[in-house]
Short mmCIF file of C-alpha atoms in Angstrom, two decimals:
data_model
loop_
_atom_site.label_atom_id
_atom_site.label_comp_id
_atom_site.label_asym_id
_atom_site.label_seq_id
_atom_site.Cartn_x
_atom_site.Cartn_y
_atom_site.Cartn_z
CA MET A 1 61.32 21.18 -74.81
CA ARG A 2 61.20 21.16 -78.59
CA THR A 3 64.96 20.64 -78.84
CA ILE A 4 64.76 17.62 -76.52
CA PHE A 5 62.60 15.66 -78.90
CA THR A 6 64.19 16.84 -82.16
CA VAL A 7 66.02 14.08 -84.04
CA SER A 8 69.27 15.42 -85.51
CA ALA A 9 70.60 14.23 -88.84
CA GLY A 10 73.52 12.54 -87.10
CA LYS A 11 71.15 10.28 -85.18
CA ARG A 12 69.13 9.01 -88.11
CA ARG A 13 71.04 5.74 -88.13
CA GLN A 14 69.97 5.11 -84.55
CA PHE A 15 66.32 5.56 -85.41
CA LEU A 16 66.62 3.42 -88.51
CA VAL A 17 67.83 0.61 -86.22
CA LEU A 18 64.91 1.24 -83.85
CA ALA A 19 62.53 1.25 -86.81
CA GLY A 20 63.92 -2.11 -87.91
CA VAL A 21 63.51 -3.67 -84.45
CA SER A 22 60.00 -2.28 -84.00
CA PHE A 23 58.98 -3.37 -87.50
CA LEU A 24 60.18 -6.89 -86.67
CA ALA A 25 58.22 -6.91 -83.39
CA THR A 26 55.05 -5.60 -85.03
CA GLY A 27 55.37 -8.01 -87.95
CA LEU A 28 55.85 -11.04 -85.69
CA SER A 29 52.94 -9.91 -83.51
CA GLY A 30 50.76 -9.69 -86.61
CA LEU A 31 51.90 -13.11 -87.78
CA LEU A 32 50.90 -14.73 -84.49
CA PHE A 33 47.66 -12.75 -84.30
CA PHE A 34 46.51 -14.30 -87.57
CA THR A 35 48.03 -17.79 -87.19
CA ALA A 36 47.91 -18.46 -83.43
CA PRO A 37 45.83 -15.71 -81.75
CA GLU A 38 45.73 -17.56 -78.41
CA THR A 39 49.49 -17.01 -77.98
CA PHE A 40 49.10 -13.40 -76.86
CA GLN A 41 45.70 -13.71 -75.18
CA ARG A 42 47.02 -14.82 -71.79
CA PHE A 43 49.28 -11.76 -71.71
CA PHE A 44 47.18 -9.05 -73.37
CA GLY A 45 43.67 -10.49 -73.06
CA PRO A 46 41.39 -9.25 -75.85
CA VAL A 47 43.78 -6.44 -76.87
CA ASN A 48 45.20 -6.85 -80.36
CA PRO A 49 48.98 -7.51 -80.01
CA ILE A 50 49.60 -5.50 -83.18
CA LEU A 51 48.23 -2.44 -81.40
CA VAL A 52 50.41 -3.16 -78.35
CA ALA A 53 53.51 -3.43 -80.56
CA ALA A 54 52.53 -0.26 -82.42
CA LEU A 55 52.12 1.61 -79.11
CA ALA A 56 55.49 0.30 -77.95
CA THR A 57 56.98 1.60 -81.20
CA LEU A 58 55.49 5.06 -80.72
CA LEU A 59 56.58 5.28 -77.08
CA GLY A 60 59.99 3.88 -77.95
CA PHE A 61 60.62 6.61 -80.52
CA VAL A 62 59.43 9.41 -78.22
CA PHE A 63 61.18 8.33 -75.02
CA LEU A 64 64.40 7.11 -76.63
CA SER A 65 64.56 10.41 -78.51
CA PHE A 66 64.43 12.20 -75.15
CA LEU A 67 67.17 10.05 -73.62
CA SER A 68 69.34 10.33 -76.72
CA ASN A 69 69.05 14.08 -76.99
CA ILE A 70 69.97 14.73 -73.34
CA GLY A 71 72.95 12.42 -73.81
CA TRP A 72 72.06 9.76 -71.21
CA ALA A 73 71.50 6.82 -73.53
CA ALA A 74 71.69 5.82 -77.18
CA ILE A 75 69.60 3.61 -79.40
CA TYR A 76 72.55 2.26 -81.36
CA ARG A 77 76.28 2.88 -81.31
CA PRO A 78 78.36 1.13 -83.99
CA GLY A 79 80.72 -1.47 -82.56
CA GLU A 80 79.15 -1.58 -79.07
CA TYR A 81 78.38 -5.28 -79.42
CA ARG A 82 82.13 -5.96 -79.20
CA ARG A 83 82.16 -4.41 -75.72
CA GLY A 84 79.06 -6.27 -74.57
CA LYS A 85 80.58 -9.74 -74.12
CA GLN A 86 80.60 -9.61 -70.32
CA PRO A 87 76.86 -8.84 -69.93
CA VAL A 88 76.09 -11.57 -72.48
CA LEU A 89 77.99 -14.13 -70.38
CA ILE A 90 76.24 -12.94 -67.21
CA THR A 91 72.87 -13.15 -68.95
CA ALA A 92 73.58 -16.69 -70.17
CA ALA A 93 74.65 -17.73 -66.66
CA LEU A 94 71.45 -16.29 -65.18
CA ALA A 95 69.32 -18.18 -67.69
CA LEU A 96 71.11 -21.42 -66.86
CA LEU A 97 70.59 -20.82 -63.14
CA MET A 98 66.88 -20.35 -63.75
CA ILE A 99 66.82 -23.72 -65.49
CA LEU A 100 68.29 -25.28 -62.33
CA ILE A 101 65.58 -23.63 -60.25
CA ASP A 102 62.94 -24.95 -62.64
CA ARG A 103 64.30 -28.48 -62.25
CA THR A 104 64.07 -28.08 -58.46
CA ILE A 105 60.58 -26.61 -57.99
CA VAL A 106 59.11 -27.14 -61.49
CA PHE A 107 57.25 -24.12 -62.81
CA PRO A 108 53.88 -24.67 -64.53
CA ARG A 109 53.81 -26.65 -67.76
CA ASP A 110 52.59 -23.68 -69.78
CA ILE A 111 55.10 -21.13 -68.48
CA ASN A 112 56.71 -21.09 -71.93
CA VAL A 113 55.05 -20.41 -75.26
CA PRO A 114 55.43 -23.68 -77.19
CA PHE A 115 57.62 -24.23 -80.22
CA PRO A 116 57.42 -23.11 -83.07
CA GLU A 117 55.26 -20.13 -82.01
CA ALA A 118 58.02 -19.27 -79.52
CA LEU A 119 60.33 -18.28 -82.39
CA ALA A 120 58.00 -15.41 -83.27
CA PHE A 121 56.59 -14.63 -79.84
CA TYR A 122 59.75 -14.02 -77.83
CA PRO A 123 61.48 -11.53 -80.15
CA ALA A 124 58.20 -9.59 -80.35
CA ILE A 125 57.52 -9.62 -76.59
CA ALA A 126 61.17 -8.76 -75.87
CA PHE A 127 60.80 -5.42 -77.66
CA ILE A 128 57.48 -4.69 -75.96
CA VAL A 129 58.91 -5.54 -72.51
CA GLU A 130 61.99 -3.37 -73.06
CA VAL A 131 59.87 -0.36 -73.91
CA PHE A 132 57.24 -0.72 -71.18
CA PHE A 133 59.44 -2.00 -68.35
CA HIS A 134 62.67 -0.15 -69.10
CA VAL A 135 62.59 2.72 -71.58
CA VAL A 136 59.38 4.43 -70.48
CA PRO A 137 59.77 4.18 -66.66
CA LEU A 138 63.49 4.99 -66.77
CA THR A 139 62.85 8.09 -68.88
CA ILE A 140 60.09 9.31 -66.57
CA LEU A 141 62.22 8.72 -63.47
CA LEU A 142 65.24 10.47 -64.96
CA PHE A 143 63.08 13.41 -66.01
CA LEU A 144 61.61 13.72 -62.50
CA LEU A 145 64.96 13.27 -60.75
CA ARG A 146 66.56 15.75 -63.13
CA SER A 147 63.88 18.27 -62.20
CA VAL A 148 64.35 18.03 -58.42
CA TRP A 149 68.06 17.23 -58.06
CA ASN A 150 71.07 19.34 -58.85
CA PRO A 151 71.91 18.71 -62.55
CA GLY A 152 75.52 18.32 -61.50
CA ARG A 153 74.62 15.07 -59.77
CA GLN A 154 74.12 13.32 -63.10
CA ARG A 155 75.70 10.04 -61.99
CA GLU A 156 73.46 9.78 -58.92
CA ILE A 157 70.40 10.69 -60.99
CA VAL A 158 71.09 8.04 -63.62
CA TRP A 159 71.88 5.18 -61.26
CA THR A 160 68.99 5.96 -58.91
CA GLY A 161 66.72 5.76 -61.95
CA VAL A 162 68.36 2.53 -63.06
CA VAL A 163 67.95 0.80 -59.68
CA LEU A 164 64.31 1.85 -59.30
CA THR A 165 63.50 0.77 -62.85
CA ALA A 166 65.21 -2.59 -62.30
CA LEU A 167 62.71 -3.33 -59.52
CA LEU A 168 59.63 -3.20 -61.74
CA GLU A 169 59.84 -6.53 -63.55
CA PRO A 170 60.80 -8.56 -60.42
CA VAL A 171 57.84 -7.12 -58.49
CA TYR A 172 55.51 -7.81 -61.43
CA GLN A 173 56.71 -11.42 -61.68
CA VAL A 174 56.89 -12.44 -58.01
CA ILE A 175 53.55 -11.09 -56.81
CA PRO A 176 51.57 -13.88 -58.56
CA MET A 177 54.03 -16.45 -57.13
CA GLN A 178 53.08 -15.68 -53.52
CA GLY A 179 51.46 -18.70 -51.86
CA HIS A 180 52.18 -21.02 -54.79
CA TYR A 181 55.93 -21.61 -54.31
CA PRO A 182 58.34 -21.94 -51.37
CA GLY A 183 59.45 -18.64 -49.89
CA TRP A 184 63.07 -19.22 -50.89
CA ALA A 185 62.02 -19.73 -54.53
CA VAL A 186 60.00 -16.51 -54.60
CA LEU A 187 62.93 -14.63 -53.04
CA TYR A 188 65.39 -16.15 -55.49
CA VAL A 189 63.28 -15.31 -58.54
CA GLY A 190 62.90 -11.73 -57.33
CA VAL A 191 66.65 -11.27 -56.74
CA HIS A 192 67.47 -13.12 -59.96
CA LEU A 193 65.26 -10.88 -62.09
CA PHE A 194 66.50 -7.76 -60.29
CA VAL A 195 70.11 -8.68 -61.15
CA PHE A 196 69.15 -9.43 -64.76
CA ASN A 197 67.38 -6.09 -65.09
CA LEU A 198 70.37 -4.30 -63.58
CA VAL A 199 72.68 -5.99 -66.08
CA GLN A 200 70.39 -4.93 -68.91
CA LEU A 201 69.95 -1.33 -67.78
CA ARG A 202 73.66 -0.94 -67.13
CA ALA A 203 74.25 -2.14 -70.70
CA PHE A 204 71.66 0.38 -71.89
CA ILE A 205 73.43 3.28 -70.20
CA ARG A 206 76.97 2.16 -71.05
CA HIS A 207 76.28 0.80 -74.53
CA ASP A 208 72.90 1.27 -76.20
CA PHE A 209 69.29 0.13 -76.45
CA LEU A 210 70.14 -2.51 -79.03
CA THR A 211 72.57 -4.18 -76.60
CA MET A 212 69.92 -4.21 -73.87
CA PHE A 213 67.41 -5.71 -76.30
CA MET A 214 69.89 -8.36 -77.44
CA LEU A 215 70.54 -9.40 -73.83
CA ARG A 216 66.85 -10.16 -73.37
CA LEU A 217 66.88 -12.15 -76.61
CA VAL A 218 69.80 -14.21 -75.27
CA TYR A 219 67.94 -14.84 -72.02
CA TYR A 220 64.72 -15.77 -73.81
CA LEU A 221 66.58 -18.01 -76.26
CA ILE A 222 68.11 -20.08 -73.46
CA TRP A 223 65.33 -20.04 -70.88
CA HIS A 224 62.11 -19.81 -72.88
CA ILE A 225 62.88 -21.18 -76.34
CA LEU A 226 65.55 -23.90 -75.93
CA TRP A 227 64.72 -24.99 -72.38
CA GLY A 228 61.04 -24.37 -73.06
CA TYR A 229 61.21 -26.99 -75.79
CA PHE A 230 63.08 -29.66 -73.80
CA ARG A 231 61.44 -29.16 -70.37
CA LEU A 232 58.15 -30.64 -71.55
CA GLU A 233 59.93 -33.94 -72.20
CA LEU A 234 62.17 -33.83 -69.11
CA LEU A 235 59.82 -32.52 -66.43
CA PHE A 236 56.34 -33.65 -67.47
#
């Protein structure tokens, strides 16, 4: 077990990248905590967002170290962004489709964090979401599946873990929608988020964590930041 969590010298660059992303998330969380504390309260309640970001950092290092050392995922691979154009286009298309849905059924006015706080909130929450909804559950599932399945079935183990992990965020998001929106809208949002999570997790396995994180930033930029700014004028 010790060798699983040991960080080799050749992987220091990966963890420097992770340290940079986590430092950014923690710093932005701290900035909002002191300048606009209400921004995180509807998501974390009374819990200090700096502590949440710090916990995400700790878990990110531990669980990504596990995945990296067993060779199933990487934090950062140089040049992978050049191969990630297709998932970026899919992500952008999904965000634009969600805008169309919003114009049809109109989500609540406060679904987006307002500008300019959004510029700090969404990069910070993106890192936290990636750790808690993707890295941690995927690692646990892969560890369990690896323990009970034949190790030679690596492909089946990985993609079973990916599909199950991709279900978490859609379930979390659609449960509160029940009874408040048409059935077709709830179904669409669930399928939409499942596809987005699959795109992200596939990018994680095929490319690296940084690519998966950047995809969420692209989605948040289009849906939450840009559209979040203009929807208040167009829909309300």
